PDB file of C-alpha atoms in Angstrom:
ATOM      1  CA  MET A   1      22.181  35.162  46.491  1.00 47.00           C
ATOM      2  CA  HIS A   2      21.921  34.639  42.120  1.00 47.00           C
ATOM      3  CA  GLN A   3      24.275  31.709  43.071  1.00 47.00           C
ATOM      4  CA  SER A   4      21.290  30.281  45.650  1.00 46.00           C
ATOM      5  CA  ASP A   5      19.319  30.620  43.291  1.00 49.00           C
ATOM      6  CA  ALA A   6      20.612  29.296  39.897  1.00 46.00           C
ATOM      7  CA  ALA A   7      21.841  26.258  41.940  1.00 44.00           C
ATOM      8  CA  ALA A   8      17.605  25.782  43.079  1.00 45.00           C
ATOM      9  CA  ASP A   9      16.885  26.278  39.194  1.00 47.00           C
ATOM     10  CA  ALA A  10      19.771  23.586  38.564  1.00 44.00           C
ATOM     11  CA  THR A  11      18.540  21.336  41.496  1.00 43.00           C
ATOM     12  CA  ALA A  12      14.747  21.660  40.373  1.00 44.00           C
ATOM     13  CA  ALA A  13      16.061  21.374  36.508  1.00 44.00           C
ATOM     14  CA  THR A  14      18.542  18.654  36.924  1.00 45.00           C
ATOM     15  CA  PHE A  15      16.030  15.570  39.893  1.00 44.00           C
ATOM     16  CA  PRO A  16      12.957  15.782  37.485  1.00 48.00           C
ATOM     17  CA  ALA A  17      14.993  14.292  34.358  1.00 47.00           C
ATOM     18  CA  ALA A  18      17.271  12.280  37.021  1.00 48.00           C
ATOM     19  CA  GLU A  19      13.680  10.356  38.086  1.00 46.00           C
ATOM     20  CA  VAL A  20      12.131  10.412  34.246  1.00 47.00           C
ATOM     21  CA  SER A  21      15.819   8.808  33.422  1.00 52.00           C
ATOM     22  CA  VAL A  22      15.264   6.209  36.321  1.00 49.00           C
ATOM     23  CA  ARG A  23      11.612   5.267  35.486  1.00 54.00           C
ATOM     24  CA  ALA A  24      12.873   4.744  31.813  1.00 53.00           C
ATOM     25  CA  ARG A  25      15.950   2.013  32.815  1.00 57.00           C
ATOM     26  CA  ARG A  26      12.796   0.751  35.397  1.00 61.00           C
ATOM     27  CA  GLY A  27       9.998  -0.167  32.457  1.00 61.00           C
ATOM     28  CA  PRO A  28      12.246  -3.025  30.272  1.00 71.00           C
ATOM     29  CA  VAL A  29      13.124  -4.256  33.325  1.00 70.00           C
ATOM     30  CA  ALA A  30      10.210  -4.661  34.935  1.00 70.00           C
ATOM     31  CA  LEU A  31       8.837  -5.919  32.264  1.00 74.00           C
ATOM     32  CA  LEU A  32      11.587  -8.642  32.016  1.00 83.00           C
ATOM     33  CA  ALA A  33      11.891  -9.426  34.828  1.00 80.00           C
ATOM     34  CA  PRO A  34       8.298 -11.775  35.453  1.00 79.00           C
ATOM     35  CA  ILE A  35       9.263 -12.835  31.728  1.00 86.00           C
ATOM     36  CA  GLY A  36      12.611 -14.147  32.240  1.00 85.00           C
ATOM     37  CA  SER A  37      11.491 -15.863  35.697  1.00 88.00           C
ATOM     38  CA  LEU A  38       8.640 -17.398  33.592  1.00 86.00           C
ATOM     39  CA  ALA A  39      11.065 -19.017  31.256  1.00 89.00           C
ATOM     40  CA  VAL A  40      13.145 -20.059  33.993  1.00 91.00           C
ATOM     41  CA  ALA A  41      10.338 -22.019  35.957  1.00 90.00           C
ATOM     42  CA  ILE A  42       9.408 -23.609  32.708  1.00 90.00           C
ATOM     43  CA  GLY A  43      12.902 -24.724  31.668  1.00 91.00           C
ATOM     44  CA  LEU A  44      12.893 -26.706  35.144  1.00 93.00           C
ATOM     45  CA  TRP A  45       9.787 -27.818  33.882  1.00 89.00           C
ATOM     46  CA  TYR A  46      10.583 -29.445  31.143  1.00 89.00           C
ATOM     47  CA  ALA A  47      14.087 -30.741  33.025  1.00 90.00           C
ATOM     48  CA  VAL A  48      12.285 -32.129  35.710  1.00 89.00           C
ATOM     49  CA  SER A  49       9.918 -34.088  33.161  1.00 89.00           C
ATOM     50  CA  TYR A  50      12.337 -34.994  31.375  1.00 89.00           C
ATOM     51  CA  LEU A  51      15.544 -35.659  33.241  1.00 88.00           C
ATOM     52  CA  LEU A  52      14.387 -36.788  36.703  1.00 88.00           C
ATOM     53  CA  LEU A  53      11.412 -39.050  35.888  1.00 84.00           C
ATOM     54  CA  ALA A  54      11.096 -41.796  33.798  1.00 84.00           C
ATOM     55  CA  PRO A  55       9.150 -42.092  30.766  1.00 84.00           C
ATOM     56  CA  ALA A  56       6.846 -44.488  32.329  1.00 83.00           C
ATOM     57  CA  ARG A  57       6.468 -41.811  35.546  1.00 86.00           C
ATOM     58  CA  ARG A  58       6.317 -38.738  33.627  1.00 83.00           C
ATOM     59  CA  PHE A  59       2.650 -38.683  33.990  1.00 83.00           C
ATOM     60  CA  LEU A  60       3.206 -37.470  37.201  1.00 88.00           C
ATOM     61  CA  VAL A  61       4.716 -34.134  35.634  1.00 89.00           C
ATOM     62  CA  PRO A  62       3.542 -33.676  32.113  1.00 90.00           C
ATOM     63  CA  PRO A  63       5.497 -31.453  30.054  1.00 90.00           C
ATOM     64  CA  PRO A  64       4.349 -28.091  29.395  1.00 90.00           C
ATOM     65  CA  HIS A  65       3.677 -28.676  25.835  1.00 89.00           C
ATOM     66  CA  GLN A  66       1.063 -31.759  26.603  1.00 87.00           C
ATOM     67  CA  VAL A  67      -0.396 -29.480  29.012  1.00 89.00           C
ATOM     68  CA  LEU A  68      -0.877 -26.907  26.390  1.00 87.00           C
ATOM     69  CA  GLN A  69      -2.090 -28.979  23.731  1.00 84.00           C
ATOM     70  CA  VAL A  70      -4.633 -31.187  26.148  1.00 78.00           C
ATOM     71  CA  ALA A  71      -6.039 -29.493  28.391  1.00 76.00           C
ATOM     72  CA  VAL A  72      -5.920 -25.856  26.875  1.00 77.00           C
ATOM     73  CA  LEU A  73      -5.982 -25.908  23.168  1.00 84.00           C
ATOM     74  CA  ASP A  74      -8.863 -29.009  22.742  1.00 83.00           C
ATOM     75  CA  TRP A  75     -12.009 -27.281  23.825  1.00 87.00           C
ATOM     76  CA  THR A  76     -14.115 -30.393  25.000  1.00 86.00           C
ATOM     77  CA  HIS A  77     -11.598 -30.118  27.860  1.00 86.00           C
ATOM     78  CA  LEU A  78     -11.090 -26.273  28.245  1.00 89.00           C
ATOM     79  CA  GLN A  79     -14.653 -25.373  28.561  1.00 91.00           C
ATOM     80  CA  PRO A  80     -15.543 -26.975  31.492  1.00 92.00           C
ATOM     81  CA  MET A  81     -12.411 -25.532  32.717  1.00 93.00           C
ATOM     82  CA  LEU A  82     -13.446 -22.198  32.553  1.00 93.00           C
ATOM     83  CA  GLN A  83     -17.089 -22.785  33.739  1.00 94.00           C
ATOM     84  CA  ALA A  84     -16.281 -24.344  36.659  1.00 94.00           C
ATOM     85  CA  LEU A  85     -13.935 -21.397  37.069  1.00 94.00           C
ATOM     86  CA  ALA A  86     -16.495 -18.801  36.715  1.00 95.00           C
ATOM     87  CA  LEU A  87     -18.629 -20.470  39.373  1.00 94.00           C
ATOM     88  CA  THR A  88     -15.495 -20.969  41.807  1.00 95.00           C
ATOM     89  CA  ALA A  89     -14.745 -16.913  40.983  1.00 95.00           C
ATOM     90  CA  GLN A  90     -18.272 -16.143  42.095  1.00 95.00           C
ATOM     91  CA  VAL A  91     -17.892 -18.026  45.074  1.00 95.00           C
ATOM     92  CA  ALA A  92     -14.631 -16.343  46.042  1.00 95.00           C
ATOM     93  CA  LEU A  93     -15.887 -12.504  45.138  1.00 95.00           C
ATOM     94  CA  ALA A  94     -18.917 -13.005  47.089  1.00 96.00           C
ATOM     95  CA  GLY A  95     -16.924 -14.247  50.427  1.00 95.00           C
ATOM     96  CA  LEU A  96     -14.444 -11.332  49.567  1.00 96.00           C
ATOM     97  CA  ALA A  97     -17.581  -8.872  49.390  1.00 96.00           C
ATOM     98  CA  ILE A  98     -19.061 -10.378  52.731  1.00 97.00           C
ATOM     99  CA  ALA A  99     -15.280 -10.600  54.941  1.00 96.00           C
ATOM    100  CA  ALA A 100     -14.927  -7.283  54.014  1.00 96.00           C
ATOM    101  CA  ALA A 101     -18.202  -5.959  54.692  1.00 96.00           C
ATOM    102  CA  LEU A 102     -17.987  -7.968  57.856  1.00 96.00           C
ATOM    103  CA  GLY A 103     -14.266  -7.040  58.503  1.00 95.00           C
ATOM    104  CA  ILE A 104     -14.585  -2.949  57.829  1.00 94.00           C
ATOM    105  CA  THR A 105     -17.739  -2.815  59.934  1.00 94.00           C
ATOM    106  CA  GLY A 106     -15.828  -4.925  63.371  1.00 94.00           C
ATOM    107  CA  ALA A 107     -12.796  -3.132  62.981  1.00 93.00           C
ATOM    108  CA  VAL A 108     -14.716   0.288  63.017  1.00 92.00           C
ATOM    109  CA  VAL A 109     -16.601  -0.692  66.113  1.00 92.00           C
ATOM    110  CA  MET A 110     -13.478  -1.964  68.096  1.00 92.00           C
ATOM    111  CA  SER A 111     -11.316   1.273  67.035  1.00 89.00           C
ATOM    112  CA  ARG A 112     -13.888   2.942  69.179  1.00 87.00           C
ATOM    113  CA  ALA A 113     -13.204   2.261  72.550  1.00 85.00           C
ATOM    114  CA  ARG A 114      -9.804   0.050  74.101  1.00 88.00           C
ATOM    115  CA  TRP A 115     -12.584  -2.170  75.950  1.00 91.00           C
ATOM    116  CA  LEU A 116     -14.581  -2.877  72.700  1.00 90.00           C
ATOM    117  CA  GLU A 117     -11.089  -3.985  71.021  1.00 89.00           C
ATOM    118  CA  ARG A 118      -9.691  -5.974  73.990  1.00 92.00           C
ATOM    119  CA  SER A 119     -13.415  -7.636  74.202  1.00 91.00           C
ATOM    120  CA  LEU A 120     -13.914  -8.595  70.165  1.00 92.00           C
ATOM    121  CA  TYR A 121     -10.226  -8.996  69.221  1.00 92.00           C
ATOM    122  CA  PRO A 122      -9.497 -11.989  70.795  1.00 93.00           C
ATOM    123  CA  TYR A 123     -12.063 -14.007  69.149  1.00 92.00           C
ATOM    124  CA  ALA A 124     -11.071 -12.489  65.840  1.00 92.00           C
ATOM    125  CA  VAL A 125      -6.985 -14.295  66.471  1.00 92.00           C
ATOM    126  CA  ILE A 126      -9.258 -17.531  67.589  1.00 91.00           C
ATOM    127  CA  LEU A 127     -10.881 -17.022  64.318  1.00 88.00           C
ATOM    128  CA  GLN A 128      -8.166 -17.253  62.372  1.00 88.00           C
ATOM    129  CA  THR A 129      -6.477 -19.811  63.813  1.00 89.00           C
ATOM    130  CA  VAL A 130      -9.141 -22.088  63.989  1.00 88.00           C
ATOM    131  CA  PRO A 131      -8.277 -25.298  61.433  1.00 88.00           C
ATOM    132  CA  ILE A 132     -10.836 -24.870  58.476  1.00 86.00           C
ATOM    133  CA  LEU A 133     -10.970 -28.075  57.305  1.00 85.00           C
ATOM    134  CA  ALA A 134     -11.555 -29.044  60.977  1.00 86.00           C
ATOM    135  CA  ILE A 135     -15.263 -27.062  61.386  1.00 90.00           C
ATOM    136  CA  VAL A 136     -15.963 -28.185  57.584  1.00 88.00           C
ATOM    137  CA  PRO A 137     -17.986 -30.555  58.224  1.00 87.00           C
ATOM    138  CA  LEU A 138     -20.007 -28.180  61.448  1.00 91.00           C
ATOM    139  CA  ILE A 139     -20.396 -25.552  58.090  1.00 92.00           C
ATOM    140  CA  GLY A 140     -22.212 -28.327  55.764  1.00 90.00           C
ATOM    141  CA  LEU A 141     -24.464 -29.534  58.291  1.00 91.00           C
ATOM    142  CA  TRP A 142     -25.672 -26.061  58.983  1.00 93.00           C
ATOM    143  CA  PHE A 143     -25.856 -24.768  55.760  1.00 92.00           C
ATOM    144  CA  GLY A 144     -25.858 -27.479  53.453  1.00 90.00           C
ATOM    145  CA  PHE A 145     -23.423 -28.943  50.810  1.00 89.00           C
ATOM    146  CA  GLY A 146     -23.544 -25.773  48.333  1.00 89.00           C
ATOM    147  CA  PHE A 147     -23.137 -22.416  47.114  1.00 91.00           C
ATOM    148  CA  THR A 148     -23.539 -21.078  50.852  1.00 93.00           C
ATOM    149  CA  SER A 149     -21.053 -23.032  52.410  1.00 93.00           C
ATOM    150  CA  ARG A 150     -18.935 -22.346  49.912  1.00 93.00           C
ATOM    151  CA  VAL A 151     -19.362 -18.857  49.946  1.00 95.00           C
ATOM    152  CA  VAL A 152     -19.172 -18.955  54.429  1.00 95.00           C
ATOM    153  CA  VAL A 153     -15.418 -20.737  53.971  1.00 94.00           C
ATOM    154  CA  CYS A 154     -14.047 -18.069  52.336  1.00 95.00           C
ATOM    155  CA  VAL A 155     -15.540 -15.490  54.498  1.00 95.00           C
ATOM    156  CA  LEU A 156     -13.652 -17.165  57.260  1.00 94.00           C
ATOM    157  CA  ILE A 157     -10.959 -17.668  56.187  1.00 94.00           C
ATOM    158  CA  ALA A 158     -10.109 -13.773  54.357  1.00 94.00           C
ATOM    159  CA  LEU A 159     -12.010 -12.225  57.759  1.00 95.00           C
ATOM    160  CA  PHE A 160      -9.193 -11.464  60.085  1.00 95.00           C
ATOM    161  CA  PRO A 161      -6.285  -9.724  57.044  1.00 95.00           C
ATOM    162  CA  LEU A 162      -9.314  -7.201  56.820  1.00 95.00           C
ATOM    163  CA  ILE A 163      -9.950  -6.901  60.481  1.00 95.00           C
ATOM    164  CA  ALA A 164      -6.541  -7.067  61.588  1.00 94.00           C
ATOM    165  CA  ASN A 165      -5.466  -4.310  58.945  1.00 94.00           C
ATOM    166  CA  THR A 166      -8.568  -1.991  58.886  1.00 93.00           C
ATOM    167  CA  LEU A 167      -7.985  -2.080  62.664  1.00 93.00           C
ATOM    168  CA  PHE A 168      -4.339  -1.183  62.260  1.00 93.00           C
ATOM    169  CA  GLY A 169      -4.874   1.895  59.928  1.00 90.00           C
ATOM    170  CA  LEU A 170      -7.797   3.087  61.553  1.00 89.00           C
ATOM    171  CA  GLN A 171      -5.554   3.064  65.469  1.00 88.00           C
ATOM    172  CA  SER A 172      -2.471   4.734  63.344  1.00 86.00           C
ATOM    173  CA  VAL A 173      -3.914   8.381  62.685  1.00 82.00           C
ATOM    174  CA  ASP A 174      -1.032  10.708  64.104  1.00 81.00           C
ATOM    175  CA  ARG A 175      -2.140  12.410  66.896  1.00 80.00           C
ATOM    176  CA  ALA A 176      -2.031  15.875  66.621  1.00 80.00           C
ATOM    177  CA  HIS A 177      -4.467  15.425  63.986  1.00 75.00           C
ATOM    178  CA  HIS A 178      -6.750  14.208  66.371  1.00 72.00           C
ATOM    179  CA  ASP A 179      -6.070  17.410  67.692  1.00 72.00           C
ATOM    180  CA  LEU A 180      -7.192  19.683  65.532  1.00 77.00           C
ATOM    181  CA  PHE A 181     -10.249  17.776  64.854  1.00 79.00           C
ATOM    182  CA  THR A 182     -10.660  18.245  68.610  1.00 75.00           C
ATOM    183  CA  LEU A 183     -10.048  21.872  68.254  1.00 78.00           C
ATOM    184  CA  GLN A 184     -12.614  22.065  65.947  1.00 75.00           C
ATOM    185  CA  LYS A 185     -15.642  20.429  67.675  1.00 74.00           C
ATOM    186  CA  ALA A 186     -15.666  17.645  65.333  1.00 76.00           C
ATOM    187  CA  SER A 187     -18.118  15.157  65.905  1.00 77.00           C
ATOM    188  CA  ARG A 188     -17.248  10.903  65.849  1.00 78.00           C
ATOM    189  CA  TRP A 189     -18.993  10.726  62.645  1.00 83.00           C
ATOM    190  CA  ALA A 190     -16.453  13.224  60.876  1.00 80.00           C
ATOM    191  CA  ARG A 191     -13.592  12.048  62.958  1.00 79.00           C
ATOM    192  CA  LEU A 192     -14.455   8.669  61.235  1.00 81.00           C
ATOM    193  CA  ARG A 193     -15.475   9.367  57.918  1.00 80.00           C
ATOM    194  CA  LYS A 194     -12.736  12.687  57.536  1.00 81.00           C
ATOM    195  CA  LEU A 195      -9.932  11.723  59.025  1.00 82.00           C
ATOM    196  CA  GLU A 196      -9.645   8.026  60.397  1.00 84.00           C
ATOM    197  CA  LEU A 197     -10.778   6.096  57.666  1.00 85.00           C
ATOM    198  CA  PRO A 198      -8.755   8.188  54.835  1.00 86.00           C
ATOM    199  CA  ALA A 199      -5.782   7.606  56.664  1.00 86.00           C
ATOM    200  CA  ALA A 200      -6.671   3.458  57.142  1.00 87.00           C
ATOM    201  CA  LEU A 201      -7.040   3.720  52.992  1.00 90.00           C
ATOM    202  CA  PRO A 202      -3.243   2.151  52.575  1.00 90.00           C
ATOM    203  CA  ALA A 203      -3.706  -0.735  55.548  1.00 92.00           C
ATOM    204  CA  LEU A 204      -7.211  -1.682  54.362  1.00 92.00           C
ATOM    205  CA  PHE A 205      -6.309  -2.229  50.746  1.00 92.00           C
ATOM    206  CA  THR A 206      -3.510  -3.785  52.319  1.00 92.00           C
ATOM    207  CA  GLY A 207      -5.803  -6.499  53.684  1.00 94.00           C
ATOM    208  CA  LEU A 208      -8.101  -6.570  50.670  1.00 94.00           C
ATOM    209  CA  ARG A 209      -4.952  -7.710  48.874  1.00 93.00           C
ATOM    210  CA  THR A 210      -4.186 -10.065  51.106  1.00 93.00           C
ATOM    211  CA  SER A 211      -8.051 -11.332  51.537  1.00 94.00           C
ATOM    212  CA  SER A 212      -8.271 -12.031  47.431  1.00 92.00           C
ATOM    213  CA  GLY A 213      -6.060 -14.239  47.153  1.00 91.00           C
ATOM    214  CA  LEU A 214      -7.302 -16.323  50.724  1.00 94.00           C
ATOM    215  CA  SER A 215     -10.911 -16.006  49.332  1.00 94.00           C
ATOM    216  CA  VAL A 216      -9.441 -18.078  46.122  1.00 94.00           C
ATOM    217  CA  ILE A 217      -8.453 -20.553  48.278  1.00 93.00           C
ATOM    218  CA  GLY A 218     -11.057 -20.729  50.527  1.00 93.00           C
ATOM    219  CA  ALA A 219     -13.767 -21.169  47.297  1.00 93.00           C
ATOM    220  CA  ILE A 220     -11.151 -23.576  46.085  1.00 93.00           C
ATOM    221  CA  VAL A 221     -11.644 -25.586  49.623  1.00 91.00           C
ATOM    222  CA  GLY A 222     -15.002 -25.400  49.575  1.00 91.00           C
ATOM    223  CA  ASP A 223     -15.709 -26.484  46.174  1.00 91.00           C
ATOM    224  CA  MET A 224     -13.645 -29.829  47.258  1.00 89.00           C
ATOM    225  CA  PHE A 225     -16.160 -30.294  50.117  1.00 89.00           C
ATOM    226  CA  PHE A 226     -19.638 -29.055  49.054  1.00 89.00           C
ATOM    227  CA  LYS A 227     -20.161 -30.566  45.699  1.00 82.00           C
ATOM    228  CA  GLN A 228     -24.211 -30.032  45.406  1.00 80.00           C
ATOM    229  CA  GLY A 229     -24.602 -27.798  42.233  1.00 79.00           C
ATOM    230  CA  ALA A 230     -22.701 -27.084  39.915  1.00 84.00           C
ATOM    231  CA  PRO A 231     -18.334 -28.159  40.266  1.00 88.00           C
ATOM    232  CA  GLY A 232     -16.172 -25.678  40.811  1.00 90.00           C
ATOM    233  CA  ILE A 233     -12.863 -25.503  40.216  1.00 93.00           C
ATOM    234  CA  GLY A 234     -11.930 -27.046  43.238  1.00 91.00           C
ATOM    235  CA  THR A 235     -14.159 -30.273  42.265  1.00 92.00           C
ATOM    236  CA  LEU A 236     -12.436 -30.619  39.135  1.00 93.00           C
ATOM    237  CA  LEU A 237      -8.997 -30.374  40.734  1.00 92.00           C
ATOM    238  CA  ASP A 238     -10.569 -33.274  42.960  1.00 92.00           C
ATOM    239  CA  VAL A 239     -11.820 -35.289  40.158  1.00 92.00           C
ATOM    240  CA  TYR A 240      -8.659 -35.251  38.284  1.00 91.00           C
ATOM    241  CA  ARG A 241      -6.440 -36.254  40.674  1.00 90.00           C
ATOM    242  CA  SER A 242      -8.505 -39.070  41.597  1.00 89.00           C
ATOM    243  CA  ARG A 243      -8.243 -40.067  37.441  1.00 89.00           C
ATOM    244  CA  LEU A 244      -4.341 -39.325  37.017  1.00 87.00           C
ATOM    245  CA  GLN A 245      -5.705 -36.605  34.422  1.00 88.00           C
ATOM    246  CA  SER A 246      -2.198 -34.721  35.192  1.00 89.00           C
ATOM    247  CA  GLU A 247      -2.685 -32.673  32.508  1.00 90.00           C
ATOM    248  CA  ASP A 248      -6.376 -31.443  33.458  1.00 91.00           C
ATOM    249  CA  LEU A 249      -5.334 -31.376  36.650  1.00 93.00           C
ATOM    250  CA  PHE A 250      -2.167 -28.960  35.465  1.00 92.00           C
ATOM    251  CA  ALA A 251      -4.431 -26.830  33.532  1.00 92.00           C
ATOM    252  CA  ALA A 252      -6.476 -26.281  36.518  1.00 92.00           C
ATOM    253  CA  ILE A 253      -4.142 -25.417  38.809  1.00 93.00           C
ATOM    254  CA  ILE A 254      -2.403 -23.230  36.663  1.00 92.00           C
ATOM    255  CA  LEU A 255      -6.026 -21.575  35.542  1.00 92.00           C
ATOM    256  CA  ALA A 256      -6.867 -21.019  39.366  1.00 92.00           C
ATOM    257  CA  SER A 257      -3.445 -19.646  39.820  1.00 92.00           C
ATOM    258  CA  LEU A 258      -3.778 -16.604  37.132  1.00 92.00           C
ATOM    259  CA  PHE A 259      -7.306 -16.020  38.652  1.00 93.00           C
ATOM    260  CA  GLY A 260      -5.817 -15.736  41.917  1.00 92.00           C
ATOM    261  CA  VAL A 261      -3.380 -13.083  40.633  1.00 93.00           C
ATOM    262  CA  ALA A 262      -6.121 -11.265  38.828  1.00 94.00           C
ATOM    263  CA  VAL A 263      -7.840 -10.465  41.138  1.00 93.00           C
ATOM    264  CA  PHE A 264      -4.625  -9.489  43.398  1.00 92.00           C
ATOM    265  CA  ALA A 265      -3.780  -7.209  40.654  1.00 92.00           C
ATOM    266  CA  LEU A 266      -7.165  -5.664  40.625  1.00 92.00           C
ATOM    267  CA  PHE A 267      -6.660  -4.941  44.429  1.00 90.00           C
ATOM    268  CA  THR A 268      -3.224  -3.610  43.729  1.00 89.00           C
ATOM    269  CA  PHE A 269      -5.177  -1.127  40.708  1.00 91.00           C
ATOM    270  CA  LEU A 270      -7.874   0.023  42.908  1.00 89.00           C
ATOM    271  CA  SER A 271      -4.860   0.921  45.728  1.00 86.00           C
ATOM    272  CA  ARG A 272      -3.513   2.865  43.162  1.00 87.00           C
ATOM    273  CA  LEU A 273      -6.333   4.761  41.996  1.00 86.00           C
ATOM    274  CA  ALA A 274      -7.653   5.761  45.802  1.00 81.00           C
ATOM    275  CA  ILE A 275      -4.172   6.424  47.371  1.00 80.00           C
ATOM    276  CA  GLY A 276      -1.277   6.254  44.858  1.00 68.00           C
ATOM    277  CA  SER A 277      -1.517   9.802  43.876  1.00 54.00           C
ATOM    278  CA  TRP A 278      -1.057  11.311  47.811  1.00 54.00           C
ATOM    279  CA  HIS A 279      -0.071   8.629  50.117  1.00 56.00           C
ATOM    280  CA  ALA A 280       3.502   6.358  50.051  1.00 50.00           C
ATOM    281  CA  SER A 281       1.953   3.230  50.717  1.00 47.00           C
ATOM    282  CA  GLY A 282      -0.481   3.094  47.827  1.00 44.00           C
ATOM    283  CA  ARG A 283       2.397   2.997  45.841  1.00 45.00           C
ATOM    284  CA  SER A 284       3.926  -0.257  47.124  1.00 45.00           C
TER     285      SER A 284
END
């Protein structure tokens, strides 16, 4: 007994120390890996610009320092990009919020009965498979060619991952947990609020992370097609492309990408806040 107790104490003391050691080693690696990848990407960028392209064609892929100097350090170039990005961010976040409300509601409705899922889910799949560029003209005719149509494009692009992931989460609750709620004679509302929705949170946040990037893409696509009102970053991308302003074009692409990464990181952080402390999926 004494030996087993001592072994247990030694194990309890050893594993936390080992876990701390592993985390300490992971810290520098987690920091250096993306920095190293960025350095490699910049090196490849310089190689393409200076080694693969003739000087007369270097405008196709301007070197990074020219992009930084002309389109970032020069406020006259950077200011319109930031203003356009702010409008695109409004469109993307509005579309994501509407898609989240519709997707979660639709998933809850479909999870209530198998016949509801069989009736509604195929149309969600069809919505995902319809080429968005094919229905852009219809969206413009129905909703105009301004802010509203841009938001509609975001909703259509971002909706399906929220429906699919939330529905999967709601339907993946362990049968034993359902039986326990049945024994307690819990109402359907109590079962949904206290069992199914909490269990679906990991899948829901996975859908939000996926749809956050899609909503940014949808906002940029909407900017390119619906140009009434203030220009978004997609409008500027189209202008820079048509004028062969390569430095500005690359800078606008980088800014739009950084915004998409920031939105994704935000929902990753919110996921860890909501479920990371008690659900393993929240740490992935």
